[in-house]
XYZ file of C-alpha atoms in Angstrom:
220
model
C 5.535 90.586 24.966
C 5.474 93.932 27.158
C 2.293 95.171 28.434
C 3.496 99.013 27.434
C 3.801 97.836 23.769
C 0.445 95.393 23.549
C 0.459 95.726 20.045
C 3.627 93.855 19.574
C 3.667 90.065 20.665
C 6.224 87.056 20.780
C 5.824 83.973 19.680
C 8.731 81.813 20.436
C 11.963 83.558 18.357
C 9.555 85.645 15.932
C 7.867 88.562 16.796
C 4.353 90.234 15.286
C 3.941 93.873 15.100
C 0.399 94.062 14.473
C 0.083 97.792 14.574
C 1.571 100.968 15.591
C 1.331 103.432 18.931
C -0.720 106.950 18.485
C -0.466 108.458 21.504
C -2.444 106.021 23.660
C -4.131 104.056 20.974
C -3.372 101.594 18.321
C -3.200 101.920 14.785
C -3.822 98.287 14.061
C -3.127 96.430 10.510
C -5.483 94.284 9.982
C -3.519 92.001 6.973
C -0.715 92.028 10.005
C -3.645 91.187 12.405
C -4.209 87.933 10.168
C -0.934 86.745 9.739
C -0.241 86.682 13.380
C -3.455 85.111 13.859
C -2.114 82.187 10.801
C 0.874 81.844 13.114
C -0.489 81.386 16.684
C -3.126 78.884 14.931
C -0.409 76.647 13.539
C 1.076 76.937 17.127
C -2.153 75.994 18.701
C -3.712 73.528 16.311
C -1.309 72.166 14.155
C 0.596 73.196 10.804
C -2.474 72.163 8.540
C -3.860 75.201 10.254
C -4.582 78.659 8.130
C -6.612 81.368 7.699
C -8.964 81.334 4.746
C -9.187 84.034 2.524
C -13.126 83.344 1.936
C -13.000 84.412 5.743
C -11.702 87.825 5.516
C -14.942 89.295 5.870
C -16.221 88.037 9.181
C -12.591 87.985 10.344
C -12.455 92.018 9.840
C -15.961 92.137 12.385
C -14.108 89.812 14.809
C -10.979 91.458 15.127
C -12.665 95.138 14.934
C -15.024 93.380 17.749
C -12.077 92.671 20.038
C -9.460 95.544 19.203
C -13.028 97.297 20.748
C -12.596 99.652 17.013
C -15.829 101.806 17.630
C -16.124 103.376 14.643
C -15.825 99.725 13.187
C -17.985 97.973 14.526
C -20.991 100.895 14.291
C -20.744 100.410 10.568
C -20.955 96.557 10.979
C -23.970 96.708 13.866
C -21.916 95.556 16.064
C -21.848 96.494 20.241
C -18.429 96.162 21.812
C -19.922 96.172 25.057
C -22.119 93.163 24.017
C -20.552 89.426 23.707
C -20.200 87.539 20.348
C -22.527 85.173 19.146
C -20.532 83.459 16.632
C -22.751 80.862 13.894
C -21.948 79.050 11.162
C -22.240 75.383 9.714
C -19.842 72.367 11.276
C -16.030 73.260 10.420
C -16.537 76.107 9.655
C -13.929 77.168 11.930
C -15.935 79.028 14.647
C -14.022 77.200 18.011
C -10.707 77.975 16.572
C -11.385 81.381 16.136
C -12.853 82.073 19.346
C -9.872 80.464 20.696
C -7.376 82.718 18.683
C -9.403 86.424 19.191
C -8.387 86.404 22.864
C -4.574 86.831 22.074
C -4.919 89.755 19.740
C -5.457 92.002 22.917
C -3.395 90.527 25.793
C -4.430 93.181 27.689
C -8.072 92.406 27.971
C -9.453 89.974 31.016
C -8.975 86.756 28.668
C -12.328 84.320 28.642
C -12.073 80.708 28.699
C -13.543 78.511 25.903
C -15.559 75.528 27.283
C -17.185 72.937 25.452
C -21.515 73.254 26.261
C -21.640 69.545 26.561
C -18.832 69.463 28.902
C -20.888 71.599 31.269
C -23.769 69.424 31.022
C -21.653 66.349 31.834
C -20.855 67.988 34.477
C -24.413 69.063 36.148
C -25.120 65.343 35.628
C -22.129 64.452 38.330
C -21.919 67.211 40.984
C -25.352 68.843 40.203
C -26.758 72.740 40.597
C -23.372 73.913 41.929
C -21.943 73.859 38.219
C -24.471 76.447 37.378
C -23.575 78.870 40.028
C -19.547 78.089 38.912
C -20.859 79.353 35.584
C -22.984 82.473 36.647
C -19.756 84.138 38.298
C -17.849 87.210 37.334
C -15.759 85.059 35.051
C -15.680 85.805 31.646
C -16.979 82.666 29.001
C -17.533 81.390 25.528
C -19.753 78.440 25.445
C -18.454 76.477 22.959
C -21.690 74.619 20.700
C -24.343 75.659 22.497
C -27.700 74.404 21.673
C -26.549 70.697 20.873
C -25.614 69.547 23.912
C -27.735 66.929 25.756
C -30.172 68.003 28.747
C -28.868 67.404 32.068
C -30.124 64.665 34.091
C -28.996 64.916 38.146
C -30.711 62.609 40.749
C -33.859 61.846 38.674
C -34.473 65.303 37.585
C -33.959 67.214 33.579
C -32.476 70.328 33.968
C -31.659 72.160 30.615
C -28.393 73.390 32.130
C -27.048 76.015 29.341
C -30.307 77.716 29.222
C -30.242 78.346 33.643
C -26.871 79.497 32.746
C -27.759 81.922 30.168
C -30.321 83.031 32.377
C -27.505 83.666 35.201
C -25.364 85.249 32.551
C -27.795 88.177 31.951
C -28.309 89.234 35.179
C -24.209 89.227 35.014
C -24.526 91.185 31.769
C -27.217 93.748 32.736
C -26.228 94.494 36.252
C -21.902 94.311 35.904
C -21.071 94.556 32.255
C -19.725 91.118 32.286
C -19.402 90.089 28.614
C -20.208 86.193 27.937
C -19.265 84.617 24.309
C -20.971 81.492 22.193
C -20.730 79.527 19.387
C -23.290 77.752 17.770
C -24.882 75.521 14.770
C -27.632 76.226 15.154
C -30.051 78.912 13.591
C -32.197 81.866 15.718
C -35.246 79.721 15.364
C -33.476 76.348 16.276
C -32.106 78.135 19.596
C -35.452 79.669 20.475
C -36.713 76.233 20.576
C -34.052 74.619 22.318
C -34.107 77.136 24.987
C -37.698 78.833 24.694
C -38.226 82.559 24.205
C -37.339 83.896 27.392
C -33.463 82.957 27.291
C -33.691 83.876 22.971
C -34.698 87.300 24.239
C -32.080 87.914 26.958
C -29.840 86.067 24.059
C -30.546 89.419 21.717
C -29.369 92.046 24.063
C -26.754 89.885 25.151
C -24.943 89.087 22.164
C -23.750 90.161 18.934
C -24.569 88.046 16.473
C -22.058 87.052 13.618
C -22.226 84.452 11.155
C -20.483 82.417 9.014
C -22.172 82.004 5.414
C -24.476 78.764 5.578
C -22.156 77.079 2.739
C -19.321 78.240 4.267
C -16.546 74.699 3.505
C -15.500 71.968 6.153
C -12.032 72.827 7.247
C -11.592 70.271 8.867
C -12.438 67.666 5.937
């Protein structure tokens, strides 16, 4: 893959054209989008791997949301400039997704996924300095948030993800930086896992796209 043609990438011997150059802009195909996205998947997670057609519809948002298609995403609700908020049921698919977007636009600053718990497990070892790692200019998607445990260093409870949020706001409202989460859990359930004042910051921070609540257990 060449940086002057983003819009055409290599996967081992096969190549994906998932659009065409206009001048300085992409023309992207979003059926072309989705087959490339089938094919990395299968790469990344295994053969049993595939895109559901069910899924087309929040898969459109997502990929408008990260090929930053303005006109798009206005007609969805959605802010480019904001981060995702991605919800849905268990298996729904939300990780894997998350993990795929990034590679449709190889020329965006990529984010690292990281598991919410994995944080926490984390503050419990080492402490207050994981927080700070986490409120840096980096660029994130907190993977389950809102069902990971509290922290617990040296005797004191610390509800880690929710300092982090916190940190991630002031990122947000003073540099632009752009954080990303997925979740189970519902507006109301988050608000009381975190309390209003990080559900509040949540709202400007985030766009918020969900899966349909009966949405089936891929990984079943």
């Amino acid at each position: 893959m060449k940086l002057d043609h983003p819009h055409i990438i290599t996967e081992g011997n096969l190549t994906y054209r998932l659009g065409e150059l206009s001048g300085n802009s992409i023309l992207y195909d979003f059926d072309k989008m989705l087959i490339y996205l089938e094919a990395k998947g299968k790469l990344m997670f295994g053969e049993r791997f595939r895109i559901y057609k069910e899924d087309r519809g929040i898969l459109l948002k997502l990929c408008n949301y990260i090929i930053k298609d303005y006109d798009s995403c206005k007609k969805d609700g959605i802010d480019p400039n904001k981060g995702l908020l991605l919800s849905g049921p268990v298996g729904c698919g939300k990780t894997s997704l998350m993990r795929l977007l990034k590679f449709l636009v190889p020329y965006q600053k990529p984010y690292s996924v990281i598991p919410s718990r994995n944080i926490v497990f984390g503050f419990n070892h080492i402490g207050f300095k994981v927080i700070e790692d986490y409120g840096n200019g980096q660029y994130f998607c907190f993977d389950d948030l809102g069902v990971e445990p509290t922290g617990r260093h040296y005797g004191k409870d610390c509800n880690v993800m929710g300092e982090i949020l916190l940190s991630r706001y002031e990122l947000f409202v003073n540099r632009q930086i752009k954080t990303h989460c997925t979740t189970n859990l519902n507006a109301r359930e988050l608000e009381e896992r975190y309390g209003k004042r990080v559900r509040s910051r949540m709202r400007q921070m985030f766009n918020l796209v969900a899966f349909e609540k009966n949405s089936k257990d891929k990984r079943k």
